[in-house]
């Protein structure tokens, strides 16, 4: 059985029990069955940003056409904020503001099927790096001779790994002093 078990291991299984006795000798009596049980299960591998695998590469190196490691977005996501400052013609008048919030989790990958398991034993929920789930309000920069259509952009709170990127634009118009 050792050769058969080794083949199963190459395909992502792990041996639980091998009921094949080391000293088993088969006889020539066809009327008596000589049974033994080998128990295998799917090997499960935790994957997260601190122990990533190379996405798209074979989970089982001896099986190049078999299941592949999942993309990083299954366990590591970033939500981005970009605020652009432009004039009425769309020309940049101040440096863009950027921020990001990163979320990570541990998933379990079934080495036989490649299935990404996101709940249950060995998995964790999405958590924000440093506990930060907010984009703070941003005060619009002063541009000499211009007035912003927003004094500041609003804060974005309670974000999660499924939150969309935030893109905002502050438009400046030329100020005219009458006097």
Coordinates of C-alpha atoms in Angstrom, one line a residue:
X1 CA 0.0 0.0 0.0
X2 CA 2.9 2.4 0.5
X3 CA 3.1 3.1 -3.2
X4 CA -0.6 3.8 -3.5
X5 CA -0.6 6.0 -0.4
X6 CA 2.4 8.0 -1.7
X7 CA 0.4 8.6 -4.9
X8 CA -2.5 9.9 -2.9
X9 CA -0.2 12.2 -1.0
X10 CA 1.1 13.6 -4.2
X11 CA -2.5 14.7 -5.0
X12 CA -3.0 16.5 -1.8
X13 CA -4.3 13.8 0.6
X14 CA -2.9 13.0 4.0
X15 CA -2.8 9.6 5.7
X16 CA -4.9 9.3 8.8
X17 CA -4.5 5.6 9.5
X18 CA -3.0 2.8 7.6
X19 CA -4.6 -0.5 8.6
X20 CA -2.3 -2.5 6.5
X21 CA -0.2 -4.7 8.9
X22 CA 3.5 -4.6 8.2
X23 CA 3.7 -8.4 8.5
X24 CA 0.6 -9.1 6.4
X25 CA 1.0 -12.2 4.2
X26 CA -1.6 -13.1 1.6
X27 CA -2.6 -16.7 1.2
X28 CA -4.0 -18.5 -1.8
X29 CA -7.4 -19.2 -0.1
X30 CA -10.0 -17.4 -2.3
X31 CA -12.7 -18.2 0.2
X32 CA -11.3 -16.0 3.0
X33 CA -11.1 -12.2 2.5
X34 CA -8.1 -10.4 3.9
X35 CA -9.3 -6.9 4.5
X36 CA -7.6 -3.8 5.8
X37 CA -8.6 -0.2 5.8
X38 CA -6.6 2.9 4.9
X39 CA -8.1 6.2 5.9
X40 CA -7.1 9.3 3.9
X41 CA -8.4 12.9 4.1
X42 CA -8.0 16.1 2.1
X43 CA -4.9 18.0 3.4
X44 CA -5.9 21.5 4.3
X45 CA -3.3 24.3 4.3
X46 CA -3.8 27.7 6.1
X47 CA -2.9 30.7 3.9
X48 CA -2.6 34.3 5.0
X49 CA -0.3 37.3 4.3
X50 CA 2.4 36.2 6.7
X51 CA 2.5 32.7 5.1
X52 CA 1.4 33.3 1.5
X53 CA 1.7 30.9 -1.4
X54 CA 2.5 31.8 -4.9
X55 CA -0.9 32.4 -6.6
X56 CA -1.5 30.3 -9.7
X57 CA 1.3 27.8 -9.0
X58 CA 0.4 24.1 -8.4
X59 CA -0.6 23.3 -4.8
X60 CA 0.9 19.8 -5.4
X61 CA 4.2 20.2 -7.3
X62 CA 3.9 16.6 -8.7
X63 CA 0.5 17.6 -10.3
X64 CA 1.2 20.6 -12.5
X65 CA -2.3 20.5 -14.1
X66 CA -4.0 20.1 -10.7
X67 CA -5.4 22.8 -8.3
X68 CA -3.5 26.1 -8.0
X69 CA -2.9 28.4 -5.0
X70 CA -5.5 31.2 -4.8
X71 CA -5.0 34.8 -5.5
X72 CA -3.9 37.1 -2.7
X73 CA -7.2 38.9 -2.7
X74 CA -8.7 35.9 -1.0
X75 CA -6.9 36.8 2.2
X76 CA -5.4 40.3 1.7
X77 CA -7.4 43.4 0.5
X78 CA -6.7 47.1 0.5
X79 CA -9.3 49.8 0.2
X80 CA -7.9 53.0 -1.3
X81 CA -8.9 56.7 -1.0
X82 CA -7.8 59.2 -3.6
X83 CA -8.8 62.9 -3.5
X84 CA -7.9 65.0 -6.5
X85 CA -7.7 68.8 -6.5
X86 CA -8.4 70.4 -9.9
X87 CA -9.6 73.6 -11.5
X88 CA -12.7 73.9 -13.6
X89 CA -10.8 72.7 -16.6
X90 CA -9.6 69.6 -14.8
X91 CA -6.0 70.8 -14.4
X92 CA -4.3 69.7 -11.2
X93 CA -3.9 72.6 -8.7
X94 CA -2.7 70.7 -5.6
X95 CA -1.1 67.4 -4.8
X96 CA -3.5 64.4 -4.7
X97 CA -4.3 63.0 -1.2
X98 CA -4.1 59.2 -0.9
X99 CA -4.8 56.9 2.0
X100 CA -5.4 53.2 2.4
X101 CA -6.9 50.7 4.8
X102 CA -5.6 47.1 4.7
X103 CA -7.7 44.0 5.7
X104 CA -6.3 40.5 6.2
X105 CA -7.6 37.1 7.2
X106 CA -6.5 33.4 7.2
X107 CA -8.3 31.1 4.8
X108 CA -7.8 27.3 4.4
X109 CA -7.1 25.8 1.0
X110 CA -8.1 22.2 0.2
X111 CA -5.0 20.7 -1.4
X112 CA -7.1 18.2 -3.3
X113 CA -9.7 20.5 -4.9
X114 CA -8.1 23.9 -4.5
X115 CA -11.2 25.2 -2.8
X116 CA -10.7 28.3 -0.7
X117 CA -12.5 27.7 2.7
X118 CA -13.4 31.0 4.4
X119 CA -15.1 29.9 7.5
X120 CA -14.7 27.1 10.1
X121 CA -11.6 25.6 11.7
X122 CA -8.3 27.3 10.9
X123 CA -9.9 30.4 9.3
X124 CA -10.2 33.9 10.7
X125 CA -12.5 36.9 9.9
X126 CA -11.3 39.9 8.0
X127 CA -9.6 42.4 10.3
X128 CA -8.2 45.8 9.6
X129 CA -4.5 46.3 10.0
X130 CA -3.9 48.3 13.2
X131 CA -7.7 48.3 13.8
X132 CA -8.1 51.3 11.4
X133 CA -11.4 51.1 9.4
X134 CA -11.7 54.9 8.7
X135 CA -10.6 57.5 6.2
X136 CA -10.5 60.7 8.2
X137 CA -12.1 63.9 6.9
X138 CA -9.5 65.8 4.8
X139 CA -9.3 69.6 4.8
X140 CA -8.9 70.9 1.2
X141 CA -5.6 72.7 0.7
X142 CA -5.5 76.5 0.1
X143 CA -4.9 77.4 -3.5
X144 CA -4.1 81.1 -3.8
X145 CA -6.6 83.0 -5.9
X146 CA -9.1 80.1 -5.9
X147 CA -12.0 78.8 -3.8
X148 CA -12.7 75.1 -3.3
X149 CA -16.2 73.7 -3.8
X150 CA -15.7 71.6 -0.6
X151 CA -13.9 73.0 2.5
X152 CA -13.1 69.3 3.4
X153 CA -14.1 65.9 2.2
X154 CA -16.2 63.8 4.6
X155 CA -14.8 61.0 6.7
X156 CA -15.6 57.4 5.6
X157 CA -16.1 55.1 8.6
X158 CA -16.8 51.5 9.4
X159 CA -15.1 50.2 6.3
X160 CA -14.7 46.5 5.7
X161 CA -12.8 44.3 3.2
X162 CA -15.7 44.6 0.7
X163 CA -15.8 48.4 0.8
X164 CA -15.3 50.1 -2.5
X165 CA -12.3 52.4 -3.2
X166 CA -13.1 56.1 -2.4
X167 CA -12.4 58.6 -5.2
X168 CA -13.3 62.2 -4.6
X169 CA -12.6 65.4 -6.5
X170 CA -12.4 69.0 -5.1
X171 CA -12.9 71.6 -7.8
X172 CA -11.4 75.1 -7.4
X173 CA -12.8 78.2 -9.1
X174 CA -11.0 81.4 -9.5
X175 CA -11.9 83.9 -6.8
X176 CA -12.6 87.5 -7.9
X177 CA -12.1 90.3 -5.5
X178 CA -14.5 93.2 -6.2
X179 CA -13.6 96.4 -4.6

